[in-house]
């Protein structure tokens, strides 16, 4: 029987609760897992003085596989986001965010089956920023003003948008490989190349080149604002959407909203040799420690991990168990109930038990 070594990062807030539920459900598939528990987030800060200790990164690098709960980004300067830090340290360039309707989850939309592939490392998220009025900003602005016809105001704050040919190629190639592996028919590149002719223009040009190399899969492109409108009007016309970082952040939350919100939205961060799967939602501090959090997004992230490992049948059993329990609507957490009545809702663990029984 297959056995997998997985770095498990329970995170903080509701993270440990949804992680424990997920661990139990994944073990109920019959596959073997050696879980390497790793600290990250607030607990790690107290224990090791670092929200993302090197030992955690080493474990994920060694195993090539991580399953991660949400992690709070402490408010205040000096703290790096563990989530962004992890993606950058491990070069997890692709953020995979599927959005599929689950029967029984309340939503304005039905029959949604979309996958957002978001570039994870470049764009305005690379972290090259200069604050208003600083000597660095002044120097950058004066260099720009020497080189450009268009002048930047002296007191501007600056965030650099970086798009490289290599970064664009690898994310679009990833989208095509994912589409082929998952029997998907269409890849849509999302951009704003009509306005940002060089950065988004480069992304679009590379996307068109990669599309020409993959003629078995249909390709088109949409300007991001039009894409948002079309997702509201005719989402069934779309399939796999690939886009730079910032648009991906926004459009994937839009898609999460179309299938019922953060509680049911899974995600994966994929690099060349390492992949880390995590729910899209945050640490929901107000619910922490109460056993009421919805484990679905984390469970479906676990199922994505199984698919990544080629364990399709096990993934389908998890997804099927989740769909059955949500469809029945009795053993579900409060957020999945129409009345949101906590006193009638299942706890995180009770919902996980029902899913295990349904599998
Ligand atoms: P959040 O996702 O934690 O919460 C948003 C809303 O959704 C809240 O009302 C919350 O109660 C609800 N919610 C989220 N997940 C739920 C679940 N599983 N079950 C039931 N209800 C759920 O977002 P936020 O409040 O903006 O962020 C809280 C913290 O999480 C911040 O520190 C933020 O930086 C961090 N965060 C981390 C990640 C990550 O680890 N990848 C992602 C987003 C936010």
XYZ file of C-alpha atoms and ligand atoms in Angstrom:
403
model
C 0.000 0.000 0.000
C 1.247 3.479 -0.873
C 2.646 5.542 2.010
C 3.217 9.259 1.793
C 5.431 11.573 3.830
C 3.620 14.870 4.297
C 4.648 17.992 6.222
C 1.562 19.008 8.193
C 1.290 22.679 9.165
C -1.858 23.022 11.323
C -1.356 26.807 11.504
C -3.300 28.837 14.068
C -6.824 30.118 14.754
C -9.243 27.473 13.423
C -6.299 25.826 11.598
C -5.541 23.035 14.114
C -9.236 22.027 14.279
C -9.818 21.778 10.524
C -6.392 20.149 10.091
C -7.168 17.406 12.618
C -10.529 16.724 10.924
C -8.748 16.531 7.571
C -6.032 14.206 8.863
C -8.704 11.781 10.104
C -10.648 11.874 6.814
C -7.498 11.368 4.698
C -6.494 8.395 6.835
C -9.973 6.931 6.343
C -9.174 6.574 2.614
C -6.937 3.641 3.580
C -3.790 5.314 2.245
C -0.811 5.529 4.604
C 0.544 8.887 5.725
C 3.565 9.811 7.849
C 2.663 13.262 9.110
C 5.580 15.516 9.947
C 3.999 18.164 12.220
C 5.570 21.595 11.611
C 5.222 24.902 13.443
C 4.241 28.059 11.570
C 2.307 31.165 12.554
C 1.575 32.547 16.010
C 2.589 29.352 17.869
C 5.910 29.283 16.025
C 6.486 32.945 16.875
C 6.112 32.176 20.609
C 8.181 28.980 20.442
C 10.932 29.887 17.974
C 10.712 33.684 17.632
C 9.890 33.250 13.936
C 6.514 32.834 12.239
C 8.122 30.633 9.569
C 11.022 28.667 11.110
C 13.719 27.265 8.823
C 12.991 23.747 10.185
C 9.460 23.996 8.758
C 10.754 24.992 5.332
C 13.340 22.162 5.488
C 10.613 19.614 6.246
C 8.449 20.715 3.300
C 11.509 20.743 1.000
C 12.476 17.231 2.154
C 8.980 15.767 1.749
C 8.134 17.781 -1.356
C 4.599 17.913 -0.015
C 2.803 20.021 2.565
C -0.736 20.317 3.864
C -1.290 23.616 5.594
C -3.981 25.177 7.755
C -4.608 28.926 7.739
C -2.141 31.211 9.464
C -2.748 34.645 10.970
C -0.607 37.482 9.687
C 0.064 39.516 12.865
C -0.898 43.145 12.418
C 1.988 45.581 12.728
C 5.159 46.219 10.875
C 8.045 43.762 10.879
C 5.936 40.620 10.401
C 6.114 38.881 7.085
C 3.083 36.923 5.912
C 3.824 33.223 6.396
C 1.638 32.465 3.422
C 3.515 34.755 1.038
C 6.866 33.814 2.682
C 6.246 30.095 2.162
C 5.311 30.543 -1.493
C 8.401 32.642 -2.145
C 10.866 30.523 -0.126
C 9.743 27.315 -1.856
C 9.174 28.989 -5.249
C 5.569 27.730 -5.388
C 4.806 29.535 -8.617
C 1.324 28.192 -9.360
C -1.702 28.794 -7.171
C -4.446 26.377 -8.065
C -7.963 27.367 -6.972
C -10.826 25.204 -8.208
C -14.396 26.409 -7.768
C -16.994 23.665 -8.141
C -20.623 23.789 -7.075
C -21.429 21.426 -4.210
C -25.117 20.565 -4.024
C -26.529 21.785 -0.731
C -24.209 24.783 -0.387
C -26.178 27.990 -0.735
C -25.172 30.088 -3.721
C -26.726 32.327 -6.350
C -25.008 30.209 -9.013
C -25.366 26.540 -9.935
C -23.311 24.094 -12.025
C -20.075 26.024 -11.652
C -16.916 24.087 -12.471
C -14.009 26.486 -12.914
C -10.314 26.350 -12.091
C -8.319 29.515 -11.503
C -4.564 29.126 -12.061
C -2.947 32.150 -10.473
C 0.693 33.110 -10.911
C 2.009 33.189 -7.364
C 5.387 34.968 -7.273
C 5.484 37.941 -9.645
C 3.378 40.984 -10.470
C 2.721 43.596 -7.777
C 3.103 40.843 -5.123
C 6.878 40.529 -5.544
C 7.191 43.019 -2.671
C 9.231 45.746 -4.398
C 7.658 48.854 -2.896
C 8.738 52.372 -1.934
C 6.821 54.457 0.577
C 5.769 58.033 -0.105
C 8.379 60.662 0.699
C 11.274 58.241 1.359
C 14.725 58.879 -0.162
C 14.400 55.560 -2.030
C 11.074 56.590 -3.586
C 12.556 59.973 -4.530
C 15.506 58.284 -6.252
C 13.271 55.815 -8.120
C 10.909 58.626 -9.196
C 13.705 60.831 -10.458
C 15.170 57.904 -12.468
C 11.742 57.199 -13.974
C 11.131 60.848 -14.770
C 14.448 60.997 -16.655
C 13.500 57.951 -18.737
C 9.774 58.402 -19.296
C 7.669 60.984 -21.124
C 4.967 60.449 -18.532
C 5.979 62.002 -15.221
C 5.473 60.438 -11.782
C 4.399 62.841 -8.988
C 7.221 63.431 -6.498
C 5.231 62.289 -3.449
C 3.977 59.040 -5.026
C 4.194 55.733 -3.239
C 5.461 53.101 -5.673
C 4.743 49.399 -6.128
C 6.589 47.709 -8.956
C 4.677 45.351 -11.239
C 7.062 42.705 -12.530
C 6.142 40.165 -15.174
C 8.879 38.013 -16.715
C 8.812 35.860 -19.863
C 9.941 32.816 -17.812
C 7.321 33.363 -15.092
C 4.572 33.805 -17.676
C 5.641 30.759 -19.653
C 5.793 28.407 -16.674
C 2.366 29.432 -15.320
C 0.643 29.173 -18.702
C 2.376 25.843 -19.418
C 1.189 24.658 -15.992
C -2.399 25.636 -16.927
C -2.210 23.606 -20.154
C -0.654 20.576 -18.440
C -3.323 20.770 -15.719
C -6.085 21.079 -18.339
C -4.837 18.040 -20.263
C -4.368 15.914 -17.129
C -7.858 16.768 -15.898
C -9.734 16.412 -19.193
C -10.473 20.084 -19.456
C -11.115 21.629 -22.829
C -10.421 25.361 -22.665
C -7.721 27.632 -21.207
C -8.517 31.354 -20.968
C -5.703 33.863 -20.339
C -6.919 36.822 -18.263
C -5.077 40.159 -18.482
C -5.288 43.909 -18.976
C -2.957 44.102 -21.966
C -4.953 46.936 -23.546
C -3.716 49.246 -20.775
C -0.501 47.629 -19.448
C 0.963 46.949 -22.842
C 4.388 45.795 -21.678
C 3.686 43.744 -18.519
C 0.291 42.250 -19.316
C 1.143 42.490 -23.019
C 4.097 40.181 -22.376
C 1.925 37.770 -20.387
C -0.625 37.635 -23.202
C 2.000 37.192 -25.935
C 3.625 34.296 -24.069
C 0.189 32.770 -23.390
C -0.546 32.869 -27.128
C 2.832 31.228 -27.876
C 2.200 28.442 -25.342
C -1.328 27.972 -26.711
C 0.075 27.498 -30.221
C 2.332 24.739 -28.829
C -0.721 23.002 -27.277
C -3.265 22.856 -30.111
C -5.207 19.959 -28.531
C -6.656 22.375 -25.963
C -8.781 25.336 -26.964
C -7.508 28.787 -25.970
C -8.904 32.280 -25.750
C -8.202 35.421 -23.726
C -10.284 37.967 -21.859
C -9.588 41.388 -20.373
C -9.976 41.033 -16.608
C -12.915 43.426 -16.132
C -14.832 41.773 -18.971
C -13.890 38.377 -17.480
C -15.544 39.320 -14.174
C -18.713 40.386 -15.943
C -18.809 37.234 -18.065
C -18.313 35.050 -14.997
C -21.470 36.632 -13.598
C -23.393 36.176 -16.864
C -22.191 32.976 -18.527
C -19.742 31.129 -16.277
C -20.506 27.796 -17.996
C -18.590 29.042 -21.059
C -15.317 28.967 -19.113
C -13.105 26.208 -17.809
C -9.465 26.863 -16.776
C -8.535 30.529 -16.236
C -4.847 31.497 -16.060
C -3.708 34.931 -14.943
C -1.079 37.073 -13.217
C -0.966 37.272 -9.436
C -3.195 40.247 -8.557
C -6.036 39.372 -10.946
C -5.762 35.770 -9.739
C -6.165 36.828 -6.125
C -9.341 38.738 -6.913
C -10.923 36.458 -9.529
C -10.353 33.333 -7.410
C -12.256 34.895 -4.495
C -14.996 35.840 -6.953
C -15.177 32.202 -8.066
C -15.097 31.036 -4.421
C -18.100 33.297 -3.811
C -19.908 31.735 -6.772
C -19.676 28.260 -5.226
C -20.677 29.242 -1.704
C -17.806 31.106 -0.121
C -14.541 30.614 1.689
C -15.678 27.705 3.869
C -15.753 25.365 0.865
C -12.910 26.737 -1.307
C -9.701 24.666 -1.512
C -6.322 25.642 -2.919
C -2.888 24.380 -3.825
C 0.478 26.065 -4.286
C 2.667 24.187 -6.712
C 6.356 24.525 -7.545
C 8.849 22.474 -9.536
C 9.576 19.902 -6.815
C 7.317 20.974 -3.938
C 3.569 21.466 -3.486
C 1.649 22.822 -0.501
C -2.143 22.495 -0.283
C -4.247 24.834 1.848
C -7.771 26.234 2.113
C -8.298 29.738 0.764
C -9.866 30.968 3.999
C -7.964 32.568 6.835
C -7.612 31.667 10.508
C -11.095 33.032 11.473
C -9.832 33.990 14.973
C -13.331 34.609 16.377
C -14.208 30.908 15.849
C -10.895 29.485 17.041
C -10.979 26.777 19.714
C -14.773 26.395 19.614
C -14.924 23.367 17.305
C -17.428 25.079 15.007
C -15.321 25.769 11.897
C -16.278 24.216 8.592
C -13.589 21.667 7.635
C -14.723 21.416 3.972
C -12.179 23.775 2.378
C -9.312 22.035 4.168
C -10.720 18.586 3.331
C -11.036 19.482 -0.333
C -7.473 20.838 -0.233
C -6.494 17.386 1.053
C -8.387 15.844 -1.883
C -6.471 18.152 -4.262
C -3.276 16.844 -2.664
C -4.425 13.268 -3.340
C -5.088 14.156 -6.992
C -1.608 15.713 -7.164
C -0.246 12.361 -5.914
C -2.230 10.540 -8.597
C -4.546 9.022 -5.950
C -7.645 9.938 -7.945
C -9.893 7.231 -6.507
C -9.089 8.233 -2.912
C -9.646 11.907 -3.836
C -13.038 11.041 -5.317
C -14.009 9.181 -2.139
C -13.199 12.250 -0.019
C -15.017 14.595 -2.422
C -17.950 12.182 -2.606
C -18.172 11.946 1.198
C -18.116 15.738 1.494
C -20.787 16.131 -1.212
C -23.040 13.480 0.377
C -22.890 14.997 3.874
C -23.419 18.546 2.609
C -26.210 17.350 0.297
C -28.020 15.690 3.224
C -27.631 18.934 5.162
C -27.944 17.564 8.709
C -24.383 16.871 9.907
C -22.977 20.186 8.716
C -21.389 23.141 10.484
C -23.438 26.253 11.221
C -22.263 28.209 8.149
C -23.767 25.559 5.842
C -27.187 25.791 7.493
C -29.785 28.161 6.061
C -30.700 29.310 9.621
C -27.017 29.473 10.715
C -28.234 28.106 14.061
C -25.184 26.915 15.977
C -27.286 24.948 18.485
C -28.571 22.666 15.696
C -25.303 22.494 13.765
C -22.666 19.765 13.780
C -19.244 20.496 15.224
C -16.116 20.316 13.047
C -15.434 16.799 14.341
C -19.023 15.593 13.967
C -19.042 16.723 10.353
C -15.720 14.902 9.774
C -17.193 11.744 11.392
C -20.222 11.928 9.090
C -17.937 12.309 6.047
C -15.868 9.296 7.121
C -19.065 7.267 7.514
C -20.284 8.431 4.080
C -16.997 7.421 2.426
P -11.031 34.596 7.276
O -11.074 33.717 6.073
O -10.287 34.075 8.451
O -12.517 34.927 7.733
C -13.474 35.561 6.861
C -14.888 35.147 7.300
O -15.149 33.803 6.923
C -15.101 35.215 8.815
O -16.435 35.584 9.075
C -14.876 33.778 9.244
O -15.525 33.473 10.435
C -15.445 33.000 8.065
N -14.751 31.715 7.857
C -13.556 31.519 7.278
N -13.243 30.228 7.245
C -14.266 29.572 7.827
C -14.534 28.191 8.100
N -13.671 27.227 7.758
N -15.684 27.854 8.734
C -16.582 28.807 9.075
N -16.392 30.138 8.846
C -15.250 30.513 8.236
O -10.412 36.001 6.792
P -9.915 37.258 7.647
O -10.785 37.475 8.825
O -9.722 38.326 6.641
O -8.439 36.851 8.139
C -8.132 36.345 9.436
C -6.640 36.067 9.488
O -6.308 35.013 8.566
C -5.749 37.260 9.103
O -4.653 37.315 9.976
C -5.294 36.931 7.696
O -4.045 37.506 7.401
C -5.214 35.428 7.747
N -5.350 34.775 6.430
C -4.587 33.678 6.218
C -4.719 32.978 5.035
C -3.865 31.744 4.834
O -3.345 31.216 5.799
N -3.692 31.273 3.609
C -5.637 33.389 4.063
C -6.445 34.506 4.321
C -6.297 35.200 5.521
